[in-house]
CSV table of C-alpha atoms in Angstrom, one decimal:
chain,number,residue,atom,x,y,z
F,1499,MET,CA,-7.7,6.3,-22.1
F,1500,ALA,CA,-8.6,9.7,-20.8
F,1501,LYS,CA,-7.3,11.0,-17.5
F,1502,GLY,CA,-8.7,13.1,-14.6
F,1503,ILE,CA,-8.0,14.7,-11.3
F,1504,CYS,CA,-10.3,15.8,-8.3
F,1505,HIS,CA,-10.1,19.6,-8.3
F,1506,LEU,CA,-12.9,20.1,-5.6
F,1507,THR,CA,-12.8,19.4,-1.9
F,1508,LEU,CA,-13.8,15.9,-2.4
F,1509,ILE,CA,-16.3,14.1,-4.8
F,1510,PRO,CA,-18.4,11.0,-4.4
F,1511,VAL,CA,-17.6,7.9,-6.4
F,1512,ARG,CA,-20.7,5.8,-6.8
F,1513,SER,CA,-21.5,2.2,-7.7
F,1514,GLU,CA,-23.7,3.2,-10.6
F,1515,PRO,CA,-24.0,6.4,-12.9
F,1516,SER,CA,-26.8,8.0,-10.8
F,1517,ASP,CA,-26.9,10.6,-8.0
F,1518,ARG,CA,-29.1,8.2,-6.2
F,1519,SER,CA,-26.5,5.4,-6.3
F,1520,GLU,CA,-24.6,4.2,-3.4
F,1521,MET,CA,-21.4,6.1,-2.5
F,1522,VAL,CA,-18.6,3.5,-2.4
F,1523,THR,CA,-15.8,5.9,-1.8
F,1524,GLN,CA,-14.7,9.6,-2.3
F,1525,MET,CA,-11.8,11.2,-4.1
F,1526,LEU,CA,-10.0,14.0,-2.2
F,1527,PHE,CA,-8.6,17.2,-3.9
F,1528,GLY,CA,-5.3,16.2,-6.1
F,1529,GLU,CA,-6.2,12.5,-6.4
F,1530,LEU,CA,-5.8,11.3,-9.9
F,1531,ASP,CA,-7.8,8.8,-12.0
F,1532,ASP,CA,-8.1,6.9,-15.3
F,1533,ILE,CA,-11.4,7.4,-17.1
F,1534,ILE,CA,-12.4,4.0,-18.6
F,1535,GLU,CA,-16.0,4.6,-19.7
F,1536,GLU,CA,-18.3,7.3,-20.5
F,1537,GLN,CA,-22.1,7.5,-20.2
F,1538,LYS,CA,-23.9,10.7,-21.0
F,1539,ASP,CA,-23.0,13.1,-17.8
F,1540,TRP,CA,-21.1,10.4,-16.1
F,1541,VAL,CA,-17.6,8.9,-16.2
F,1542,ARG,CA,-16.3,5.6,-14.9
F,1543,VAL,CA,-13.0,5.7,-13.3
F,1544,ILE,CA,-10.3,3.8,-11.8
F,1545,THR,CA,-8.8,5.8,-8.9
F,1546,ASP,CA,-4.9,6.1,-9.2
F,1547,TYR,CA,-4.5,5.9,-5.4
F,1548,ASP,CA,-6.1,2.5,-4.7
F,1549,GLY,CA,-7.4,1.2,-7.9
F,1550,TYR,CA,-11.1,1.6,-6.9
F,1551,ASP,CA,-13.7,1.4,-9.7
F,1552,GLY,CA,-16.7,3.7,-9.7
F,1553,TRP,CA,-18.7,6.5,-11.4
F,1554,ILE,CA,-18.3,10.2,-10.9
F,1555,ASP,CA,-20.4,13.0,-12.2
F,1556,ARG,CA,-18.5,14.6,-15.3
F,1557,LYS,CA,-19.1,17.9,-14.0
F,1558,GLN,CA,-17.0,17.2,-10.9
F,1559,ILE,CA,-13.8,15.9,-12.5
F,1560,LEU,CA,-11.2,18.0,-14.4
F,1561,GLU,CA,-9.9,16.1,-17.4
F,1562,LEU,CA,-6.1,16.2,-18.1
F,1563,SER,CA,-4.1,15.8,-21.1
F,1564,ASP,CA,-1.7,12.6,-21.0
F,1565,GLU,CA,1.3,14.9,-20.7
F,1566,THR,CA,-0.2,16.8,-17.7
F,1567,TYR,CA,-1.3,13.7,-16.1
F,1568,GLY,CA,2.1,12.1,-16.4
F,1569,ASP,CA,3.7,15.1,-15.0
F,1570,LEU,CA,1.6,15.2,-11.9
F,1571,LYS,CA,1.9,11.3,-11.3
F,1572,ASN,CA,5.6,11.6,-11.6
F,1573,SER,CA,6.0,14.7,-9.3
F,1574,LEU,CA,6.7,15.0,-5.7
F,1575,HIS,CA,3.4,14.5,-3.9
F,1576,TYR,CA,2.7,16.7,-0.8
F,1577,LEU,CA,-0.2,16.1,1.6
F,1578,THR,CA,-2.3,18.6,3.7
F,1579,LEU,CA,-1.9,18.2,7.4
F,1580,ASP,CA,-4.4,20.8,8.6
F,1581,LEU,CA,-8.0,19.4,9.3
F,1582,MET,CA,-9.1,22.2,6.8
F,1583,HIS,CA,-7.1,24.8,5.2
F,1584,PRO,CA,-8.1,26.9,2.0
F,1585,ILE,CA,-6.4,26.6,-1.4
F,1586,SER,CA,-6.7,29.8,-3.5
F,1587,VAL,CA,-7.6,29.7,-7.1
F,1588,ALA,CA,-5.8,32.1,-9.4
F,1589,CYS,CA,-7.6,34.8,-11.4
F,1590,LYS,CA,-9.4,35.8,-8.3
F,1591,LYS,CA,-11.8,32.5,-8.6
F,1592,GLY,CA,-12.0,32.4,-4.7
F,1593,THR,CA,-10.8,29.5,-2.5
F,1594,ILE,CA,-11.4,25.6,-2.2
F,1595,PRO,CA,-11.6,24.3,1.3
F,1596,LEU,CA,-9.1,21.2,1.7
F,1597,VAL,CA,-9.5,18.5,4.2
F,1598,ILE,CA,-6.6,16.7,5.7
F,1599,GLY,CA,-5.0,14.2,3.6
F,1600,SER,CA,-5.6,16.0,0.3
F,1601,SER,CA,-2.8,15.5,-2.4
F,1602,LEU,CA,-0.8,18.4,-3.8
F,1603,PRO,CA,1.0,16.8,-6.6
F,1604,GLY,CA,3.9,18.9,-7.9
F,1605,LEU,CA,3.6,21.7,-5.3
F,1606,ARG,CA,6.5,24.1,-5.5
F,1607,ASN,CA,7.1,27.3,-3.6
F,1608,GLY,CA,3.3,27.3,-2.5
F,1609,THR,CA,2.1,27.1,-6.1
F,1610,LEU,CA,0.2,24.2,-7.7
F,1611,LEU,CA,-0.6,23.7,-11.4
F,1612,PHE,CA,-3.1,21.3,-13.0
F,1613,GLY,CA,-2.4,22.1,-16.5
F,1614,LYS,CA,-3.3,25.7,-17.0
F,1615,ARG,CA,-5.2,26.0,-13.6
F,1616,GLU,CA,-3.0,27.5,-10.9
F,1617,TYR,CA,-3.6,27.4,-7.2
F,1618,GLY,CA,-1.7,28.8,-4.1
F,1619,TYR,CA,-1.4,26.9,-1.0
F,1620,ASP,CA,0.3,28.1,2.5
F,1621,GLY,CA,-1.1,25.4,5.0
F,1622,ASN,CA,0.9,22.7,6.7
F,1623,THR,CA,2.2,19.9,4.3
F,1624,LYS,CA,4.3,16.8,4.2
F,1625,LEU,CA,5.7,14.7,1.5
F,1626,PHE,CA,3.9,11.4,1.1
F,1627,SER,CA,7.4,9.9,0.7
F,1628,GLU,CA,8.2,10.8,4.3
F,1629,THR,CA,7.1,7.7,6.3
F,1630,ALA,CA,5.8,7.9,9.7
F,1631,ASP,CA,6.6,6.0,12.8
F,1632,ARG,CA,4.0,4.2,15.1
F,1633,LYS,CA,3.8,7.3,17.5
F,1634,MET,CA,3.2,9.6,14.4
F,1635,LEU,CA,0.4,7.3,13.1
F,1636,THR,CA,-1.3,7.5,16.5
F,1637,GLY,CA,-1.2,11.3,16.3
F,1638,TYR,CA,-2.7,11.2,12.8
F,1639,ALA,CA,-5.5,8.9,14.1
F,1640,MET,CA,-6.5,11.2,16.9
F,1641,LEU,CA,-7.1,14.0,14.4
F,1642,TYR,CA,-10.0,12.1,13.2
F,1643,LEU,CA,-11.5,11.4,16.8
F,1644,ASN,CA,-15.5,12.0,17.1
F,1645,CYS,CA,-15.8,12.4,13.3
F,1646,PRO,CA,-19.1,11.0,12.1
F,1647,TYR,CA,-19.4,7.7,10.3
F,1648,LEU,CA,-20.1,7.8,6.6
F,1649,TRP,CA,-20.4,4.7,4.3
F,1650,GLY,CA,-17.5,5.4,1.7
F,1651,GLY,CA,-16.4,8.7,3.5
F,1652,ARG,CA,-12.6,9.4,3.7
F,1653,SER,CA,-12.8,12.8,5.4
F,1654,PRO,CA,-13.2,14.6,8.8
F,1655,PHE,CA,-16.8,15.3,7.8
F,1656,GLY,CA,-17.6,11.6,7.4
F,1657,ILE,CA,-15.4,8.6,7.3
F,1658,ASP,CA,-16.0,4.7,7.4
F,1659,CYS,CA,-13.8,2.1,9.2
F,1660,SER,CA,-11.5,1.3,6.4
F,1661,GLY,CA,-11.5,4.9,5.1
F,1662,LEU,CA,-10.0,5.9,8.4
F,1663,THR,CA,-7.3,3.3,8.6
F,1664,GLN,CA,-6.5,4.1,4.7
F,1665,MET,CA,-6.2,7.9,5.4
F,1666,ILE,CA,-4.1,7.3,8.6
F,1667,TYR,CA,-1.7,5.4,6.6
F,1668,LYS,CA,-1.7,7.7,3.7
F,1669,LEU,CA,-0.8,10.6,6.0
F,1670,GLY,CA,1.9,8.1,7.3
F,1671,GLY,CA,3.4,7.6,3.8
F,1672,ARG,CA,2.1,4.2,3.0
F,1673,LYS,CA,-0.7,3.1,0.5
F,1674,LEU,CA,-3.6,0.9,1.6
F,1675,LYS,CA,-6.2,-0.6,-0.4
F,1676,ARG,CA,-9.8,0.9,0.2
F,1677,ASP,CA,-11.8,-1.9,1.7
F,1678,ALA,CA,-11.2,-3.8,5.0
F,1679,HIS,CA,-11.2,-7.2,3.5
F,1680,GLN,CA,-8.5,-5.8,0.9
F,1681,GLN,CA,-6.4,-4.3,3.7
F,1682,ALA,CA,-6.5,-7.6,5.6
F,1683,MET,CA,-4.5,-9.2,2.9
F,1684,GLU,CA,-1.5,-7.0,3.6
F,1685,GLY,CA,1.2,-7.2,6.3
F,1686,THR,CA,2.2,-10.0,8.8
F,1687,ILE,CA,0.1,-11.8,11.2
F,1688,VAL,CA,0.5,-10.7,14.8
F,1689,SER,CA,0.1,-14.0,16.7
F,1690,PHE,CA,-1.1,-12.6,20.0
F,1691,ILE,CA,-2.9,-9.4,20.9
F,1692,SER,CA,-0.3,-9.0,23.7
F,1693,GLU,CA,2.3,-8.5,21.1
F,1694,ALA,CA,0.3,-5.9,19.1
F,1695,GLN,CA,1.8,-2.4,18.7
F,1696,PRO,CA,0.3,1.0,18.0
F,1697,GLY,CA,-0.3,1.3,14.3
F,1698,ASP,CA,-1.2,-2.4,13.7
F,1699,LEU,CA,-4.5,-3.0,12.2
F,1700,ALA,CA,-7.1,-5.3,13.8
F,1701,PHE,CA,-9.8,-7.0,11.5
F,1702,PHE,CA,-13.1,-8.3,12.6
F,1703,ASP,CA,-15.5,-10.8,10.7
F,1704,ASP,CA,-19.2,-11.7,10.7
F,1705,GLU,CA,-21.0,-14.9,11.3
F,1706,SER,CA,-20.0,-16.0,7.6
F,1707,ASP,CA,-16.3,-15.2,8.3
F,1708,ASN,CA,-16.4,-12.1,6.0
F,1709,ILE,CA,-14.1,-9.3,7.1
F,1710,ILE,CA,-16.4,-6.3,7.7
F,1711,HIS,CA,-14.6,-4.1,10.2
F,1712,VAL,CA,-11.2,-2.8,10.8
F,1713,GLY,CA,-9.5,-0.4,13.3
F,1714,MET,CA,-6.1,0.6,14.5
F,1715,ILE,CA,-4.5,-0.5,17.6
F,1716,LEU,CA,-3.4,2.3,20.0
F,1717,GLY,CA,-1.8,0.2,22.8
F,1718,ASP,CA,-2.8,-0.4,26.4
F,1719,GLY,CA,-5.7,-2.5,25.2
F,1720,LYS,CA,-7.3,0.3,23.2
F,1721,ILE,CA,-8.2,0.6,19.5
F,1722,ILE,CA,-9.4,3.7,17.4
F,1723,HIS,CA,-12.2,2.9,14.8
F,1724,SER,CA,-15.1,4.2,13.0
F,1725,SER,CA,-18.4,2.9,14.4
F,1726,GLY,CA,-21.2,5.4,14.7
F,1727,HIS,CA,-18.3,8.0,14.9
F,1728,VAL,CA,-14.5,7.8,15.1
F,1729,ARG,CA,-14.2,6.4,18.8
F,1730,ILE,CA,-11.8,4.8,21.2
F,1731,ASP,CA,-12.7,1.5,22.7
F,1732,THR,CA,-11.4,-1.6,24.5
F,1733,ILE,CA,-10.0,-4.6,22.7
F,1734,ASP,CA,-8.9,-8.0,23.7
F,1735,HIS,CA,-8.6,-11.6,22.2
F,1736,GLN,CA,-12.4,-11.8,21.8
F,1737,GLY,CA,-12.8,-8.3,20.1
F,1738,ILE,CA,-14.1,-4.8,20.8
F,1739,TYR,CA,-15.8,-4.1,24.0
F,1740,ASN,CA,-18.0,-1.0,24.0
F,1741,ILE,CA,-18.1,0.2,27.7
F,1742,HIS,CA,-21.3,2.1,27.1
F,1743,GLN,CA,-23.1,-0.6,25.6
F,1744,LYS,CA,-21.7,-3.1,28.1
F,1745,CYS,CA,-21.1,-5.7,25.3
F,1746,TYR,CA,-18.7,-7.0,22.6
F,1747,THR,CA,-19.7,-5.2,19.3
F,1748,HIS,CA,-17.1,-6.6,16.8
F,1749,ARG,CA,-15.5,-10.1,16.9
F,1750,LEU,CA,-11.7,-10.2,16.2
F,1751,ARG,CA,-10.5,-12.1,13.3
F,1752,VAL,CA,-6.8,-11.2,12.9
F,1753,ILE,CA,-4.3,-8.5,13.7
F,1754,LYS,CA,-1.8,-7.3,11.1
F,1755,ASN,CA,1.7,-5.5,11.3
F,1756,LEU,CA,1.9,-3.4,8.2
F,1757,LEU,CA,5.1,-1.6,9.2
F,1758,PRO,CA,8.8,-2.6,8.7
F,1759,SER,CA,10.3,-3.9,11.8
């Protein structure tokens, strides 16, 4: 099975092998994948970070040898902490702008190697293995405030509801699945909203009881979520209340604690 890595700022992962197909998620710089199928100019991949299945334009992925893939996968993983910061490409090939939460596997003394490709990075980073407390998660969440909503998005230039919670937790050193209904399967139930703490995730359903939305509790009756844009709204036992629309916009299903006690 062939292997690959995202070597651009971010790349769309689509439901079908076509530029016109729905974008179901994005891969950020430094994230790895397994290539499981090939079709002309497209490759079908399983993302290493969250096991997502989709199609990527072959021109947008860097294929790796099994050895290089293994070395990168098993190396220390750093994450970028600046909203945007360039990474330089060796041999005077310019720079690539990296968004917050990009992966830098094997970074050492400011140098990164993807096989024979060398990069230099001098921005702010943290080890993925360094876990965040609730206060830090709230701080990471606020970095995305006012970012536009984008179906399948995972960056400050566009992010959906589950992409937001996934990226907050990625920065916090904990892997989450990609979609809201998958995330809702994790953690332990918080019985009463009065017991919810900053960093807990709140999930919302539709008329058919399908989980369709997720946001992160901030405390004091507030929640941050991506709906139109990343915003802060009021939450109670019924759901999210939008003060500008003067109505409830999302019906609360369950609150989950995903952090160790």
